[in-house]
Tab-separated table of C-alpha atoms in Angstrom:
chain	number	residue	atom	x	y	z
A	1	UNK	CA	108.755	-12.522	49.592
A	2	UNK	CA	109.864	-10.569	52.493
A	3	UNK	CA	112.090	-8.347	50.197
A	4	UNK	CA	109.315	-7.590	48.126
A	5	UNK	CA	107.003	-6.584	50.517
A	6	UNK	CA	109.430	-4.413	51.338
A	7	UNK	CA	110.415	-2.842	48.472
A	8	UNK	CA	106.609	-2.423	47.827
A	9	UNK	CA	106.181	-0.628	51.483
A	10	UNK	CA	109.295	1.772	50.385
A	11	UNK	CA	107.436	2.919	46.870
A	12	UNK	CA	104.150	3.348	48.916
A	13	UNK	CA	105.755	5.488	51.968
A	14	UNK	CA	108.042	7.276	49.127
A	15	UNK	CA	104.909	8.020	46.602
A	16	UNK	CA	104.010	11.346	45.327
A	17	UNK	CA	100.371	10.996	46.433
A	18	UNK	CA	99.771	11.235	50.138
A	19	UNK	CA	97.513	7.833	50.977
A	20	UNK	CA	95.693	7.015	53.598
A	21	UNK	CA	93.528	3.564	53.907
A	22	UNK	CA	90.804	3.166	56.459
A	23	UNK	CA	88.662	0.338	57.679
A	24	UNK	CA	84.928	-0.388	57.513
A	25	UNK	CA	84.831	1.320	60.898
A	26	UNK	CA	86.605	4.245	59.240
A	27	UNK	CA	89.706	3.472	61.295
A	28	UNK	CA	93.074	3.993	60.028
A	29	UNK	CA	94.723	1.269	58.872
A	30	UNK	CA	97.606	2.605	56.758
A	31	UNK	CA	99.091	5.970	56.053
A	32	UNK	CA	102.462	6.448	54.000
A	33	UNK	CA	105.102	8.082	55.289
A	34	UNK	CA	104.823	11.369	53.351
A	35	UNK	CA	101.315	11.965	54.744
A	36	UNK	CA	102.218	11.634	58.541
A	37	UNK	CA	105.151	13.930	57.828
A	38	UNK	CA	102.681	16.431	56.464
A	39	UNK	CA	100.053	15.925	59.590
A	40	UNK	CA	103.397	15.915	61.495
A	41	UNK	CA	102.258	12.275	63.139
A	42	UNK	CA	104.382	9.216	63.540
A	43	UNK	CA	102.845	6.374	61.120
A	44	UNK	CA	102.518	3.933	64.276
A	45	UNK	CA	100.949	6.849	66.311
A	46	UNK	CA	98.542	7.070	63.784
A	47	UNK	CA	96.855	3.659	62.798
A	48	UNK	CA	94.095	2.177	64.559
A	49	UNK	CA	92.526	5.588	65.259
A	50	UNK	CA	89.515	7.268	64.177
A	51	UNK	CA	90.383	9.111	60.321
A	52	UNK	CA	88.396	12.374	61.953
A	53	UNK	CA	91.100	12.451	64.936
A	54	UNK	CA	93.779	12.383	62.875
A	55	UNK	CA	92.481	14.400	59.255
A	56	UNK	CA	91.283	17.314	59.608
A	57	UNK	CA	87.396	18.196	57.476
A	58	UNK	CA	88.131	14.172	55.707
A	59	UNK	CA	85.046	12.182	53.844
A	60	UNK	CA	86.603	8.806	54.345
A	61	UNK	CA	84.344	7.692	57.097
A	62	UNK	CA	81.599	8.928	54.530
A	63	UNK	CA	82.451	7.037	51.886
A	64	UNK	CA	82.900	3.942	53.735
A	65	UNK	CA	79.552	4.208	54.679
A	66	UNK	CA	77.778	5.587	51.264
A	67	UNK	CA	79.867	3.249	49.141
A	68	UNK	CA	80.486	6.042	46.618
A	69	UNK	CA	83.691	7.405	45.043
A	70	UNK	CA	85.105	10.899	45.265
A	71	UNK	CA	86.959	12.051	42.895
A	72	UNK	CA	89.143	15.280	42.224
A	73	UNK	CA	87.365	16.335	45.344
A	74	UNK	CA	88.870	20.144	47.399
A	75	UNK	CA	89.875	19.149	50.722
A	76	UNK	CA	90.712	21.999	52.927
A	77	UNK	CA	93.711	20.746	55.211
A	78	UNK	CA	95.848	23.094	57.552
A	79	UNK	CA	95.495	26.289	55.557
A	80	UNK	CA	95.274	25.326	52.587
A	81	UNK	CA	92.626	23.722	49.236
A	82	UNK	CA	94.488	20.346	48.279
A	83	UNK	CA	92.713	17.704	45.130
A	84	UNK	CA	91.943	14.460	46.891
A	85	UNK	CA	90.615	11.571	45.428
A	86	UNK	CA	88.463	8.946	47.975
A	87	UNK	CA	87.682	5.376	46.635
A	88	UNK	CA	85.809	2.096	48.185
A	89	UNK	CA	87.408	-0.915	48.850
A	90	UNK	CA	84.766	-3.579	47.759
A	91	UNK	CA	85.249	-7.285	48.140
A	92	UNK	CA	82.483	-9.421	47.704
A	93	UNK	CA	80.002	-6.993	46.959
A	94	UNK	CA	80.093	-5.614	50.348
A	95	UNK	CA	82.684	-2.316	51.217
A	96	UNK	CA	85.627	-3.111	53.938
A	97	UNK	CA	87.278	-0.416	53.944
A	98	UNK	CA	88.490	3.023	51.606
A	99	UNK	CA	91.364	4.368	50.340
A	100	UNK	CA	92.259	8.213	49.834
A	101	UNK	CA	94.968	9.720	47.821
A	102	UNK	CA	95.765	13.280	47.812
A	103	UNK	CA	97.197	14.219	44.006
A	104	UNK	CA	97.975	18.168	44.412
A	105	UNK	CA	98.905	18.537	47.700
A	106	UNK	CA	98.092	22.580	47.247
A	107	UNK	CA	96.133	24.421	44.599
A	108	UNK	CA	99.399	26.017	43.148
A	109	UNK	CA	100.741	22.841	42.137
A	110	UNK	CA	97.109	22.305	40.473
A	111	UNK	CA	96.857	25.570	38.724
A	112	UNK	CA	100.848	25.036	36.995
A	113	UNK	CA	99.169	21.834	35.920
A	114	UNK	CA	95.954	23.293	34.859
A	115	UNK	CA	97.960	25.953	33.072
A	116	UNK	CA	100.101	23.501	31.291
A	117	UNK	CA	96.764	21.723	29.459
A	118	UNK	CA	95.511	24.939	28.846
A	119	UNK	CA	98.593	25.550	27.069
A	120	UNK	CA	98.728	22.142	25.140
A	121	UNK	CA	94.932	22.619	24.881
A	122	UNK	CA	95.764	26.010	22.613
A	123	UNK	CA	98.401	23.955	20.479
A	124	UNK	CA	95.717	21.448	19.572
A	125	UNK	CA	93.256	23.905	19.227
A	126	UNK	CA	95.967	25.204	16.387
A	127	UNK	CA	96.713	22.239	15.035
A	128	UNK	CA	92.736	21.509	14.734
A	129	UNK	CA	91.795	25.026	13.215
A	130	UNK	CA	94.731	23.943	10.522
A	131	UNK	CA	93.193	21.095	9.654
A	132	UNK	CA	89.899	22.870	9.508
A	133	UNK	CA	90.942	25.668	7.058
A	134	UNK	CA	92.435	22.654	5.057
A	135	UNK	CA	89.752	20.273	5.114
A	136	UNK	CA	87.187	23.027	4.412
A	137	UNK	CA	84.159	21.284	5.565
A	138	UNK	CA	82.925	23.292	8.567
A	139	UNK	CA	79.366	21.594	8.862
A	140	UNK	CA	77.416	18.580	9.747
A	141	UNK	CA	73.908	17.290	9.950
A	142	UNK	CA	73.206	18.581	13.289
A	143	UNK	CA	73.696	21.553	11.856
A	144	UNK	CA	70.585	21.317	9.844
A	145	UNK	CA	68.221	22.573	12.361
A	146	UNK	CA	64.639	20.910	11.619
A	147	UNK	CA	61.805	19.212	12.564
A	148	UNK	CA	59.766	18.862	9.227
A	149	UNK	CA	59.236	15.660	7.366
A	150	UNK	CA	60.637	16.722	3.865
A	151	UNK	CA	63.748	17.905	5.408
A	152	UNK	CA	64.097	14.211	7.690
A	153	UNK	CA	63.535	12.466	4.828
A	154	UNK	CA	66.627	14.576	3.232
A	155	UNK	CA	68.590	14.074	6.257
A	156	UNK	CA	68.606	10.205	5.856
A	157	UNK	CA	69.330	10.708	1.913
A	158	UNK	CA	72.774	11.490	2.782
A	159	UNK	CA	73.508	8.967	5.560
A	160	UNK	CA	72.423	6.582	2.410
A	161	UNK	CA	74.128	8.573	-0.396
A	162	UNK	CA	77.235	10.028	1.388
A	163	UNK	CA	80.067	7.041	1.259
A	164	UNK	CA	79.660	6.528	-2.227
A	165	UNK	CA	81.910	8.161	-5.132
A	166	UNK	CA	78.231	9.178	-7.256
A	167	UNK	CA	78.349	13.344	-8.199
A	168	UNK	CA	75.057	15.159	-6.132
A	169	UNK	CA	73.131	17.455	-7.691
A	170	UNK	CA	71.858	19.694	-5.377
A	171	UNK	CA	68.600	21.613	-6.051
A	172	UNK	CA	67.189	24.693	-4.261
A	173	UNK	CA	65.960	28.578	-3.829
A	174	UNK	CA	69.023	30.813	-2.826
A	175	UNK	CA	69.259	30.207	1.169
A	176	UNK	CA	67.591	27.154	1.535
A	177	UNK	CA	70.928	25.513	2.673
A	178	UNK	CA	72.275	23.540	-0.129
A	179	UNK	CA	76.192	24.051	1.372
A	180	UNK	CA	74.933	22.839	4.741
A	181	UNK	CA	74.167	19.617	2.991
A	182	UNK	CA	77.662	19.441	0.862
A	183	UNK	CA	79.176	19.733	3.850
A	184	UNK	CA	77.124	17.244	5.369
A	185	UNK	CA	77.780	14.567	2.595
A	186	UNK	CA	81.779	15.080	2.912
A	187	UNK	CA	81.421	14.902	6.495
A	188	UNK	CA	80.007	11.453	6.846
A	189	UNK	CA	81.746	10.188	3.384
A	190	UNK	CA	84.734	7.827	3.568
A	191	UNK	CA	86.631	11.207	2.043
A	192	UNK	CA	86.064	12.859	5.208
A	193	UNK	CA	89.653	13.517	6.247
A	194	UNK	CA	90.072	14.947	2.880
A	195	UNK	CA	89.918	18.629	1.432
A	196	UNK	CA	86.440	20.085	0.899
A	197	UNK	CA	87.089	22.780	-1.482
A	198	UNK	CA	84.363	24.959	-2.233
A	199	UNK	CA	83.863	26.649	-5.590
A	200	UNK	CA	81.426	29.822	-6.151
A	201	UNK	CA	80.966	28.929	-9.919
A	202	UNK	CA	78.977	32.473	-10.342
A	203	UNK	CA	81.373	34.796	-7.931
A	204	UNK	CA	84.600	34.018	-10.034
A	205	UNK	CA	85.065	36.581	-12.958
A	206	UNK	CA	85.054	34.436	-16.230
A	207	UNK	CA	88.513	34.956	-17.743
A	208	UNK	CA	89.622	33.581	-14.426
A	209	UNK	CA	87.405	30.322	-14.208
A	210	UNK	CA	89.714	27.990	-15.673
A	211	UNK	CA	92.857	28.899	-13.812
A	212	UNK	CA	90.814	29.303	-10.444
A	213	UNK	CA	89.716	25.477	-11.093
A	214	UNK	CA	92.737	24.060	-13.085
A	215	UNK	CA	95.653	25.801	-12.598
A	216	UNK	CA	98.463	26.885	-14.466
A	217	UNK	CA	101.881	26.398	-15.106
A	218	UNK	CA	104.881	28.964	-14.593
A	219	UNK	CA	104.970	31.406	-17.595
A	220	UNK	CA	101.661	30.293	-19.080
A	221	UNK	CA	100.234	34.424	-19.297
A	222	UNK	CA	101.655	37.701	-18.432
A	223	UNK	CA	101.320	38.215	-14.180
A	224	UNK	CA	101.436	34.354	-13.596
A	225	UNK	CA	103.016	32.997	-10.050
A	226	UNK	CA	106.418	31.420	-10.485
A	227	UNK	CA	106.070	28.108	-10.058
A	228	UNK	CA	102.898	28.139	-11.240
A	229	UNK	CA	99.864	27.683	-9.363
A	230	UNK	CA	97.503	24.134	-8.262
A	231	UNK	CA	93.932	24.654	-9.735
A	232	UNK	CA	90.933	23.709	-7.232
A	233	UNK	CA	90.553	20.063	-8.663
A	234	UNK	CA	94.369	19.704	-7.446
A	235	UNK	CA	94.115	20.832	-4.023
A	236	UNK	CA	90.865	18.700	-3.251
A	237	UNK	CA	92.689	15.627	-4.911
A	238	UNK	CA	90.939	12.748	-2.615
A	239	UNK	CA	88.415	14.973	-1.605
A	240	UNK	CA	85.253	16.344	-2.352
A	241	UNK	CA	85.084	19.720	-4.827
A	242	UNK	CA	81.395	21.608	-4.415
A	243	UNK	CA	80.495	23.504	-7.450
A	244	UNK	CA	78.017	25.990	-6.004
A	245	UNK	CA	76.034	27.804	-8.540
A	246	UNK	CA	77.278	24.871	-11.302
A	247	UNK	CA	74.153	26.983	-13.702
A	248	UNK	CA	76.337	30.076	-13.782
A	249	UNK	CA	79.356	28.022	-15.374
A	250	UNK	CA	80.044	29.280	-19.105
A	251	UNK	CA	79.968	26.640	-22.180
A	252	UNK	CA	83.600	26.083	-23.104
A	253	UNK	CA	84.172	25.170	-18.837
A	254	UNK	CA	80.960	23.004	-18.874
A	255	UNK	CA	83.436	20.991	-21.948
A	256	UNK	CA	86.399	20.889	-19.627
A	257	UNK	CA	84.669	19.889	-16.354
A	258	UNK	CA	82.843	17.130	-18.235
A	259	UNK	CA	86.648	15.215	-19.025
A	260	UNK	CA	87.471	15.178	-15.474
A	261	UNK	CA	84.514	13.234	-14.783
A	262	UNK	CA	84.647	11.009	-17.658
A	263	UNK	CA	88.722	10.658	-17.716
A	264	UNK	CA	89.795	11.542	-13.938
A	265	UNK	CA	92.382	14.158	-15.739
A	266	UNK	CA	92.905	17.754	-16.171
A	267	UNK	CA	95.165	19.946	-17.878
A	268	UNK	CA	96.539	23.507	-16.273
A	269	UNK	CA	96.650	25.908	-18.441
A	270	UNK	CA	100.105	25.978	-20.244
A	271	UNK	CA	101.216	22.204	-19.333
A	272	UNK	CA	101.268	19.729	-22.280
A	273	UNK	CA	100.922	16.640	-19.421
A	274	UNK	CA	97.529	15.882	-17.600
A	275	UNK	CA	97.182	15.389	-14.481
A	276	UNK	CA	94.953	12.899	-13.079
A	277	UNK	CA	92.617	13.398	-9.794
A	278	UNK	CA	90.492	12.100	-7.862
A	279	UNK	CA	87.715	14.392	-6.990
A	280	UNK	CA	83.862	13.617	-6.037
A	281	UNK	CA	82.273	16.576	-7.332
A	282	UNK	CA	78.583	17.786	-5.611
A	283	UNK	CA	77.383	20.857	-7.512
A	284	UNK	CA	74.554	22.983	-6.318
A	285	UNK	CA	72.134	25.395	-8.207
A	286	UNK	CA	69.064	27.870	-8.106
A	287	UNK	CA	68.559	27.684	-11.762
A	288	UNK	CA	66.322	25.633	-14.016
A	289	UNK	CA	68.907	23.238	-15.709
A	290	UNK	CA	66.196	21.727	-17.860
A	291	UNK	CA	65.321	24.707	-19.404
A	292	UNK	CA	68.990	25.927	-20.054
A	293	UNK	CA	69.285	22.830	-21.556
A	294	UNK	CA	67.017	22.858	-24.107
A	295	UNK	CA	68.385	26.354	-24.869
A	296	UNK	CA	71.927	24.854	-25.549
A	297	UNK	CA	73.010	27.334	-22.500
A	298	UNK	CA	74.253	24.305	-20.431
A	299	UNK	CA	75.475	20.907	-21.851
A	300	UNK	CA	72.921	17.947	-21.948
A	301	UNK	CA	75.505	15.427	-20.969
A	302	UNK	CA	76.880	17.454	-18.253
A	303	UNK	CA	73.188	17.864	-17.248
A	304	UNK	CA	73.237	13.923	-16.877
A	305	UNK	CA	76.465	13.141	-15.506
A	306	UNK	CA	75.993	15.200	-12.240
A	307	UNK	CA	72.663	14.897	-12.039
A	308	UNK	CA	73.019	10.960	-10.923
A	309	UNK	CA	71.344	12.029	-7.407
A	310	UNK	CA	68.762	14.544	-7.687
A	311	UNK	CA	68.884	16.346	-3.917
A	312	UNK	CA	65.787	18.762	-3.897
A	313	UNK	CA	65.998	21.061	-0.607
A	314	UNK	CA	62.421	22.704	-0.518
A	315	UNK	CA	62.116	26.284	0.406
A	316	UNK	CA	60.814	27.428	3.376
A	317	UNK	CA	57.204	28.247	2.864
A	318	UNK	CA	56.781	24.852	1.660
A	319	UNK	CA	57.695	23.462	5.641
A	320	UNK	CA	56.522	26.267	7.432
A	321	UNK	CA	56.911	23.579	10.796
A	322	UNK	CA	60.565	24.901	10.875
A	323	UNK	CA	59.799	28.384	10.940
A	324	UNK	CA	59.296	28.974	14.978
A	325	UNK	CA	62.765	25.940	15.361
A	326	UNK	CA	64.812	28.189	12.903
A	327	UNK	CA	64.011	31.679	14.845
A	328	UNK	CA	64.377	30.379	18.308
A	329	UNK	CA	67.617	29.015	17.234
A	330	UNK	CA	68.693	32.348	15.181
A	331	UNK	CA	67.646	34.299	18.414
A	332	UNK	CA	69.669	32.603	20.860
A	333	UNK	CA	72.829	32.222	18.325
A	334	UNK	CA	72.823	36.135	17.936
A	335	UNK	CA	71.826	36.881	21.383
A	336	UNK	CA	74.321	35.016	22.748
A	337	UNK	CA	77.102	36.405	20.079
A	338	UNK	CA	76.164	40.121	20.479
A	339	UNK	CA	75.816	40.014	24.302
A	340	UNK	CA	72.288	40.924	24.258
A	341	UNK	CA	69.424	39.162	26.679
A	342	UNK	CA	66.560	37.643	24.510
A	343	UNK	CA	64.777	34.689	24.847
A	344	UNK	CA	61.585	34.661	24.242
A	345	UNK	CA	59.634	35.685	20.691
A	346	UNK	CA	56.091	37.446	21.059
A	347	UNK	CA	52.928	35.468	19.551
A	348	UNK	CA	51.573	38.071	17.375
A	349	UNK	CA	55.699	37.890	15.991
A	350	UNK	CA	55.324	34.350	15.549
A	351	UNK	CA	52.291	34.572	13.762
A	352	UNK	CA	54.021	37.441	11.285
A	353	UNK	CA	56.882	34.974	10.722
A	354	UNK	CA	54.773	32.066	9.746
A	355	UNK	CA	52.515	34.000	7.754
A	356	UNK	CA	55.492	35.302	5.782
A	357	UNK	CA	56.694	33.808	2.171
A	358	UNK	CA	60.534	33.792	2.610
A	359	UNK	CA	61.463	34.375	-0.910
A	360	UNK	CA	65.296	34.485	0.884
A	361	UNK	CA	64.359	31.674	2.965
A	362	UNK	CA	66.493	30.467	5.896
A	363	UNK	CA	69.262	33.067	4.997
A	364	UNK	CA	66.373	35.834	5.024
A	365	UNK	CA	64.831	34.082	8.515
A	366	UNK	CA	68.445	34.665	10.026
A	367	UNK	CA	69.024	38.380	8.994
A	368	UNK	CA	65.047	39.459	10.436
A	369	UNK	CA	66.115	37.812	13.401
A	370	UNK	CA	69.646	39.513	13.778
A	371	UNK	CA	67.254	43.325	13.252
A	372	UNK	CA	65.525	41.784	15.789
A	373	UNK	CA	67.600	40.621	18.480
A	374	UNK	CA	69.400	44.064	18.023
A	375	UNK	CA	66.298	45.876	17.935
A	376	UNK	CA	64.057	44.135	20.800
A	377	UNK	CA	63.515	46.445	24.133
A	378	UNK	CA	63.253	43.753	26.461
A	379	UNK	CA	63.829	39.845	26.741
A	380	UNK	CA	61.401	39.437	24.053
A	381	UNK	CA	61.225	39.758	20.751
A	382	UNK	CA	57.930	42.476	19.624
A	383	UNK	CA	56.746	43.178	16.546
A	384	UNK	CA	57.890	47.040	16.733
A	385	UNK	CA	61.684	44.866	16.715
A	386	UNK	CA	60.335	43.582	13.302
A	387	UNK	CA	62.246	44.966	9.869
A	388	UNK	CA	59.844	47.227	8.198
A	389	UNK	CA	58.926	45.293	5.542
A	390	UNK	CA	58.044	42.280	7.521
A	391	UNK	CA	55.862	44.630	9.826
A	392	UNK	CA	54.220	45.823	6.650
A	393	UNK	CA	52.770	41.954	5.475
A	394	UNK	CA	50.843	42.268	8.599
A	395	UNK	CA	48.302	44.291	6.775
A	396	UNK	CA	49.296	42.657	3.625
A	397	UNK	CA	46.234	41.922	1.667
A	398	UNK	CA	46.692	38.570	-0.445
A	399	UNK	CA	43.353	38.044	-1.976
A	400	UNK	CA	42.682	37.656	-5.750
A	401	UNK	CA	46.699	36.760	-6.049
A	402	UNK	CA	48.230	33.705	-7.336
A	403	UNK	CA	50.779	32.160	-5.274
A	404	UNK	CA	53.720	33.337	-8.068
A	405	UNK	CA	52.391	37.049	-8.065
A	406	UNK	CA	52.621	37.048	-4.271
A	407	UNK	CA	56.150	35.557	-4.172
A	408	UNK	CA	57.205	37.911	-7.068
A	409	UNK	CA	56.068	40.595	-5.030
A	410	UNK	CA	57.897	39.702	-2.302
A	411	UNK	CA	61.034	38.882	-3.840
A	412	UNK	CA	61.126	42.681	-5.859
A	413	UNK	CA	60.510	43.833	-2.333
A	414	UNK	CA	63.588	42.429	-0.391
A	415	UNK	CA	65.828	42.960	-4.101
A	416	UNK	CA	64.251	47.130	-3.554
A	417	UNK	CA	65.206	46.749	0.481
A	418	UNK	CA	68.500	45.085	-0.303
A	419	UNK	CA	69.592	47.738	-3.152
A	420	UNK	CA	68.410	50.800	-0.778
A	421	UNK	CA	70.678	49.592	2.362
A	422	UNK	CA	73.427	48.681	-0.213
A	423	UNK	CA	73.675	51.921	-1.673
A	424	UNK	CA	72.619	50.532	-5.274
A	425	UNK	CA	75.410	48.303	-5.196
A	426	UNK	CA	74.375	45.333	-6.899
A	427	UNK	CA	77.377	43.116	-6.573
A	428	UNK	CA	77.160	43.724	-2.586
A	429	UNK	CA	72.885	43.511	-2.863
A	430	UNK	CA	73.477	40.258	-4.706
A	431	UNK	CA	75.548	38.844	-1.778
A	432	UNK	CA	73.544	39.479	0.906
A	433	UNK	CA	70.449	38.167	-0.814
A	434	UNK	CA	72.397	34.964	-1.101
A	435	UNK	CA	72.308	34.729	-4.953
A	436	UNK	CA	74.755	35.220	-8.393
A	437	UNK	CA	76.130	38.164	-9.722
A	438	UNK	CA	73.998	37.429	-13.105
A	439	UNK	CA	70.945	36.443	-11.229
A	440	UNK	CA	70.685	39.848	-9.505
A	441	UNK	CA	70.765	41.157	-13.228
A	442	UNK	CA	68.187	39.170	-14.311
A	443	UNK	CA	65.937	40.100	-11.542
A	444	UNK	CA	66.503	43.422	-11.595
A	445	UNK	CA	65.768	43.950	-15.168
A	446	UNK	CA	62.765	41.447	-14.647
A	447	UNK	CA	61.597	44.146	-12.171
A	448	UNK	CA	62.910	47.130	-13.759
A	449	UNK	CA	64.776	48.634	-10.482
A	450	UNK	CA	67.654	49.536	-12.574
């Protein structure tokens, strides 16, 4: 027993840490060995006195008395900032004594340690962007910023919907957010540490749909990869695929998409093997299904077999309670991205903004309020920060119009805006509105701004 106590006594007086226990009194009953050497005391010169003779600036009188624990606290000792931790000794519910530890016993010992987690801290933060750009899904339901009922009651939806296998349809004006909610769905699914891979169904040229989404095989055309190439079904293989702008997808791709949800199989283009996989598709679209249906422009049992969960996002006039949520939190993201000091948006704005139709919707919402952080003279955000056309509706006179003449209006409006800062280039116009190639035609021809 003897020995032991010993050999105990030598690891304490030997330890790294500097320790020091006091009393309730906040007299010194034990100091190790290194500590006294540091204070340049003998250890039996040392015990039984006051903590303040003996430490200079020390808390462990204080702490005997508060009860409360210190930790990672700066103690300034003979020159120099040193990491000290200071603990109560409770027995019985009532405090007897402390104990104090010094763990850095200088700040340049703490800053090589601080600089070696900063330095494992950027290898994880490697290994985690990785994963990110392999996983794919970048979002989650906090990033859904509302407060209105319809999009609550969405909100739950997925926590219901998202661990099953069942293919989403996802329904909604250009903007509105229906990748937000993909991502959402992957993100709390049981495929979650799976690939995401997202598929623009109306931004890939058509020739190169099927080997964007299938794959090929080595030699299977002139300019093909050796070694052939994995298709998008292939690399999100126990993941989730998201078909965005599904609508836009051409007949003879609507036939080949339907056997990998019926058979779980695929073929690249020049292989004579399938290949099975295991995808949960969610597909997304602008356009009215029903309708292409009926005009044999997209397959009726396609229609059905990914339309198993209807997911209807509504646009943003239709929950105009998000509006003022939406800018605030637009305004501070850009503010604090761009450096600039906003933080407040003017009434008479608000009023603008809420009166607005938001034929764009939340993607619109976010580009008035990067003009206007950029544009604002001051903390807060005026009307004369306002895009033009926005300022315009404030004298906008909507009586005698229907509700689809208004938002017709205001859609050939932004399309007009959109072309003008483009330089006519539709393909770029399209983009920043947020919608398809062949829906930009459509509208301009609808409009006649060709």
């Amino acid at each position: 027993m003897i020995f032991q106590h010993q050999i105990l006594e030598a690891v304490i007086n030997n330890a790294y840490e500097w320790i020091v226990v006091v009393d309730e009194k906040g007299n010194i009953i034990y100091m190790n060995k290194n500590y006294c050497e540091f204070l340049e005391r003998k250890q039996e010169e040392v015990i039984g006195k006051h903590v303040t003779e003996v430490i200079e600036n020390t808390r462990m009188h204080i702490v005997v008395k508060t009860g409360k624990e210190e930790i990672a606290d700066l103690h300034y000792i003979k020159g120099n900032y040193m990491i000290a931790n200071r603990i109560p000794i409770v027995v019985d519910g009532r405090v007897i004594g402390a104990v104090g530890t010094v763990i850095f016993r200088d700040t340049n010992e703490w800053k090589r340690m601080n600089s070696h987690i900063k330095s494992l801290l950027l290898q994880l933060q490697t290994y985690f962007q990785e994963w990110t750009e392999n996983n794919g899904a970048k979002y989650t339901l906090t990033d859904l910023i509302s407060c209105s009922k319809q999009m609550e009651e969405l909100k739950e939806k997925v926590k219901r919907i998202a661990d099953s296998d069942i293919s989403v349809l996802i329904r909604g004006e250009s903007g509105t957010g229906k990748e937000l909610f993909a991502h959402s769905i992957h993100q709390l699914s049981s495929r979650s540490q799976k690939p995401f891979v997202k598929v623009n169904c109306g931004a890939i040229p058509e020739h190169l749909l099927e080997s964007e989404l299938f794959g090929y095989e080595e030699g299977a055309f002139t300019g093909a990869k050796k070694g052939g190439k994995k298709g998008k079904f292939q690399l999100a293989d126990g993941g989730t695929i998201f078909l965005d702008e599904i609508g836009d997808l051409p007949l003879h791709m609507q036939v080949k998409l339907l056997r990998v949800l019926q058979e779980k199989e695929m073929e690249p283009i020049g292989s004579i093997k399938t290949v099975s996989v295991d995808v949960r598709i969610i597909a997304a679209t602008n356009r009215p299904l029903e309708k292409m249906v009926e005009e044999k422009r997209f397959r009726e049992d396609l229609y059905y077999r990914i339309n198993v969960i209807p997911f209807v996002i509504p646009p943003l006039r239709e929950r105009p309670g998000d509006i003022e949520m939406l800018a605030y939190h637009f305004m501070k993201k850009i503010a604090k991205r761009s450096g600039k000091r906003v933080n407040a948006i003017s009434a008479e704005v608000m009023k603008l903004l809420r009166q607005h139709v938001w034929p764009g919707n939340i993607r619109e919402l976010e580009n008035v309020m990067e003009v206007a952080v950029h544009f604002a003279n001051g903390e807060t955000i005026t009307v004369d920060a306002l895009p033009e056309y926005l300022k315009a509706n404030s004298s906008y006179q909507m009586k005698g119009k229907t509700l689809k003449e208004l938002l017709e209006e205001t859609e050939k409006a932004a399309i007009q805006q959109s072309l003008q800062r483009c330089g006519r280039d539709k393909q770029k116009a399209a983009k920043e509105l947020g919608i398809s190639k062949s829906a930009m035609y459509e509208k301009i021809k609808k409009y006649g701004l060709s």
